[in-house]
Amino acid sequence: MQTFQPGDRVVAINTGPGPIKALVLHDSHPFLLPDGPLRQGTIYHVAAVCTIRDGSQGILLTGLRVLWHSREVPWNPGRFRKVGDDRSMTSAKSRRKQPAAARQTRKPAN
């Protein structure tokens, strides 16, 4: 998994329902997305990086908050990749090698 730094530009590659890494939650208070949902393919700016309780990284994005109760919580960095990363945004299926075209046979010259 990549690590992020403040100022990185990232693009969303996984817009699943949960915004953060699994947290131990004692109640089922819902997450609030006051700035709207995460959009796949949209470029975001990393405002800050934090370490969460399990020691892994969490990221805060400019203009896209996640609130749990009244507290802002980080996004899971696994949902993003850095812009300019060499990996393409195509699916694994479309990245597979295609079979080589059949060779054309030459017709003898008359």
PDB file of C-alpha atoms in Angstrom:
ATOM      1  CA  MET A   1       0.000   0.000   0.000  1.00  0.00           C
ATOM      2  CA  GLN A   2       1.269   3.483  -0.797  1.00  0.00           C
ATOM      3  CA  THR A   3       1.904   6.129   1.779  1.00  0.00           C
ATOM      4  CA  PHE A   4       0.577   9.639   1.387  1.00  0.00           C
ATOM      5  CA  GLN A   5       1.827  13.064   2.424  1.00  0.00           C
ATOM      6  CA  PRO A   6       0.033  16.388   2.825  1.00  0.00           C
ATOM      7  CA  GLY A   7      -0.200  18.095  -0.541  1.00  0.00           C
ATOM      8  CA  ASP A   8      -0.454  14.865  -2.555  1.00  0.00           C
ATOM      9  CA  ARG A   9      -3.070  14.775  -5.282  1.00  0.00           C
ATOM     10  CA  VAL A  10      -5.061  11.548  -5.190  1.00  0.00           C
ATOM     11  CA  VAL A  11      -7.825   9.973  -7.217  1.00  0.00           C
ATOM     12  CA  ALA A  12     -10.583   7.784  -5.805  1.00  0.00           C
ATOM     13  CA  ILE A  13     -10.431   4.204  -7.066  1.00  0.00           C
ATOM     14  CA  ASN A  14     -12.774   2.546  -4.559  1.00  0.00           C
ATOM     15  CA  THR A  15     -15.962   4.325  -3.552  1.00  0.00           C
ATOM     16  CA  GLY A  16     -17.359   1.596  -1.313  1.00  0.00           C
ATOM     17  CA  PRO A  17     -19.767   2.413   1.497  1.00  0.00           C
ATOM     18  CA  GLY A  18     -17.380   2.806   4.442  1.00  0.00           C
ATOM     19  CA  PRO A  19     -15.180   5.898   4.514  1.00  0.00           C
ATOM     20  CA  ILE A  20     -12.510   4.693   6.926  1.00  0.00           C
ATOM     21  CA  LYS A  21     -10.615   1.650   8.107  1.00  0.00           C
ATOM     22  CA  ALA A  22     -12.476  -0.593  10.470  1.00  0.00           C
ATOM     23  CA  LEU A  23     -12.816   1.102  13.832  1.00  0.00           C
ATOM     24  CA  VAL A  24     -14.050  -0.484  16.994  1.00  0.00           C
ATOM     25  CA  LEU A  25     -17.414   1.189  17.347  1.00  0.00           C
ATOM     26  CA  HIS A  26     -19.585   0.535  20.369  1.00  0.00           C
ATOM     27  CA  ASP A  27     -22.730   1.920  18.814  1.00  0.00           C
ATOM     28  CA  SER A  28     -24.104   2.163  15.329  1.00  0.00           C
ATOM     29  CA  HIS A  29     -24.009   5.933  14.939  1.00  0.00           C
ATOM     30  CA  PRO A  30     -23.969   6.630  11.181  1.00  0.00           C
ATOM     31  CA  PHE A  31     -21.187   8.397   9.337  1.00  0.00           C
ATOM     32  CA  LEU A  32     -22.125  11.747   7.868  1.00  0.00           C
ATOM     33  CA  LEU A  33     -20.744  13.027   4.571  1.00  0.00           C
ATOM     34  CA  PRO A  34     -21.623  16.747   4.735  1.00  0.00           C
ATOM     35  CA  ASP A  35     -19.666  17.557   1.568  1.00  0.00           C
ATOM     36  CA  GLY A  36     -21.173  14.740  -0.492  1.00  0.00           C
ATOM     37  CA  PRO A  37     -20.071  11.205  -1.332  1.00  0.00           C
ATOM     38  CA  LEU A  38     -16.689  10.098  -2.604  1.00  0.00           C
ATOM     39  CA  ARG A  39     -16.669  10.091  -6.420  1.00  0.00           C
ATOM     40  CA  GLN A  40     -14.639   7.599  -8.408  1.00  0.00           C
ATOM     41  CA  GLY A  41     -12.123   9.189 -10.758  1.00  0.00           C
ATOM     42  CA  THR A  42     -12.293  12.603  -9.059  1.00  0.00           C
ATOM     43  CA  ILE A  43      -8.974  14.154  -8.037  1.00  0.00           C
ATOM     44  CA  TYR A  44      -8.711  15.190  -4.387  1.00  0.00           C
ATOM     45  CA  HIS A  45      -6.044  17.012  -2.374  1.00  0.00           C
ATOM     46  CA  VAL A  46      -4.587  15.441   0.789  1.00  0.00           C
ATOM     47  CA  ALA A  47      -4.880  18.074   3.524  1.00  0.00           C
ATOM     48  CA  ALA A  48      -3.375  16.005   6.336  1.00  0.00           C
ATOM     49  CA  VAL A  49      -2.158  12.542   7.198  1.00  0.00           C
ATOM     50  CA  CYS A  50      -2.756  10.932  10.564  1.00  0.00           C
ATOM     51  CA  THR A  51      -2.000   7.696  12.342  1.00  0.00           C
ATOM     52  CA  ILE A  52      -5.050   5.843  13.578  1.00  0.00           C
ATOM     53  CA  ARG A  53      -5.270   3.570  16.620  1.00  0.00           C
ATOM     54  CA  ASP A  54      -4.035   0.426  14.868  1.00  0.00           C
ATOM     55  CA  GLY A  55      -0.893   2.290  13.736  1.00  0.00           C
ATOM     56  CA  SER A  56      -1.894   2.528  10.091  1.00  0.00           C
ATOM     57  CA  GLN A  57      -2.328   5.679   8.051  1.00  0.00           C
ATOM     58  CA  GLY A  58      -5.523   7.681   7.551  1.00  0.00           C
ATOM     59  CA  ILE A  59      -5.935  10.710   5.292  1.00  0.00           C
ATOM     60  CA  LEU A  60      -7.996  13.876   5.503  1.00  0.00           C
ATOM     61  CA  LEU A  61      -9.049  15.443   2.206  1.00  0.00           C
ATOM     62  CA  THR A  62      -9.614  19.095   1.384  1.00  0.00           C
ATOM     63  CA  GLY A  63     -13.327  19.743   0.974  1.00  0.00           C
ATOM     64  CA  LEU A  64     -14.516  16.192   1.662  1.00  0.00           C
ATOM     65  CA  ARG A  65     -15.120  15.562   5.348  1.00  0.00           C
ATOM     66  CA  VAL A  66     -16.347  12.430   7.100  1.00  0.00           C
ATOM     67  CA  LEU A  67     -18.036  13.003  10.443  1.00  0.00           C
ATOM     68  CA  TRP A  68     -18.779  10.412  13.100  1.00  0.00           C
ATOM     69  CA  HIS A  69     -20.807  12.009  15.883  1.00  0.00           C
ATOM     70  CA  SER A  70     -19.313  15.511  15.754  1.00  0.00           C
ATOM     71  CA  ARG A  71     -15.731  14.359  15.158  1.00  0.00           C
ATOM     72  CA  GLU A  72     -13.981  14.375  11.778  1.00  0.00           C
ATOM     73  CA  VAL A  73     -12.470  10.964  10.994  1.00  0.00           C
ATOM     74  CA  PRO A  74      -9.963   9.983   8.288  1.00  0.00           C
ATOM     75  CA  TRP A  75     -10.531   8.277   4.970  1.00  0.00           C
ATOM     76  CA  ASN A  76      -9.022   4.873   4.301  1.00  0.00           C
ATOM     77  CA  PRO A  77      -6.004   5.528   2.030  1.00  0.00           C
ATOM     78  CA  GLY A  78      -6.629   2.205   0.278  1.00  0.00           C
ATOM     79  CA  ARG A  79      -9.496   3.921  -1.522  1.00  0.00           C
ATOM     80  CA  PHE A  80      -7.084   6.243  -3.352  1.00  0.00           C
ATOM     81  CA  ARG A  81      -3.982   6.265  -5.512  1.00  0.00           C
ATOM     82  CA  LYS A  82      -1.622   9.139  -6.147  1.00  0.00           C
ATOM     83  CA  VAL A  83      -2.166  11.089  -9.363  1.00  0.00           C
ATOM     84  CA  GLY A  84       0.710  10.356 -11.685  1.00  0.00           C
ATOM     85  CA  ASP A  85       1.059   6.804 -10.407  1.00  0.00           C
ATOM     86  CA  ASP A  86       2.073   4.566 -13.307  1.00  0.00           C
ATOM     87  CA  ARG A  87      -0.862   2.229 -12.849  1.00  0.00           C
ATOM     88  CA  SER A  88      -3.734   2.937 -15.165  1.00  0.00           C
ATOM     89  CA  MET A  89      -7.298   3.291 -13.975  1.00  0.00           C
ATOM     90  CA  THR A  90      -8.490   0.452 -16.182  1.00  0.00           C
ATOM     91  CA  SER A  91      -9.766  -2.730 -14.629  1.00  0.00           C
ATOM     92  CA  ALA A  92      -7.549  -5.779 -14.306  1.00  0.00           C
ATOM     93  CA  LYS A  93      -9.621  -7.584 -16.931  1.00  0.00           C
ATOM     94  CA  SER A  94      -8.971  -4.934 -19.573  1.00  0.00           C
ATOM     95  CA  ARG A  95      -5.218  -4.918 -18.797  1.00  0.00           C
ATOM     96  CA  ARG A  96      -4.775  -8.562 -19.796  1.00  0.00           C
ATOM     97  CA  LYS A  97      -2.654  -9.273 -22.813  1.00  0.00           C
ATOM     98  CA  GLN A  98      -4.599  -9.689 -25.985  1.00  0.00           C
ATOM     99  CA  PRO A  99      -3.752 -12.602 -28.292  1.00  0.00           C
ATOM    100  CA  ALA A 100      -1.435 -11.739 -31.141  1.00  0.00           C
ATOM    101  CA  ALA A 101      -3.130 -11.200 -34.480  1.00  0.00           C
ATOM    102  CA  ALA A 102      -2.877 -14.091 -36.900  1.00  0.00           C
ATOM    103  CA  ARG A 103       0.050 -13.685 -39.256  1.00  0.00           C
ATOM    104  CA  GLN A 104      -0.860 -12.787 -42.765  1.00  0.00           C
ATOM    105  CA  THR A 105       0.596 -15.060 -45.375  1.00  0.00           C
ATOM    106  CA  ARG A 106       2.225 -13.477 -48.373  1.00  0.00           C
ATOM    107  CA  LYS A 107       0.894 -14.277 -51.785  1.00  0.00           C
ATOM    108  CA  PRO A 108       3.587 -15.289 -54.244  1.00  0.00           C
ATOM    109  CA  ALA A 109       4.304 -12.628 -56.860  1.00  0.00           C
ATOM    110  CA  ASN A 110       3.251 -13.568 -60.416  1.00  0.00           C
TER     111      ASN A 110
END
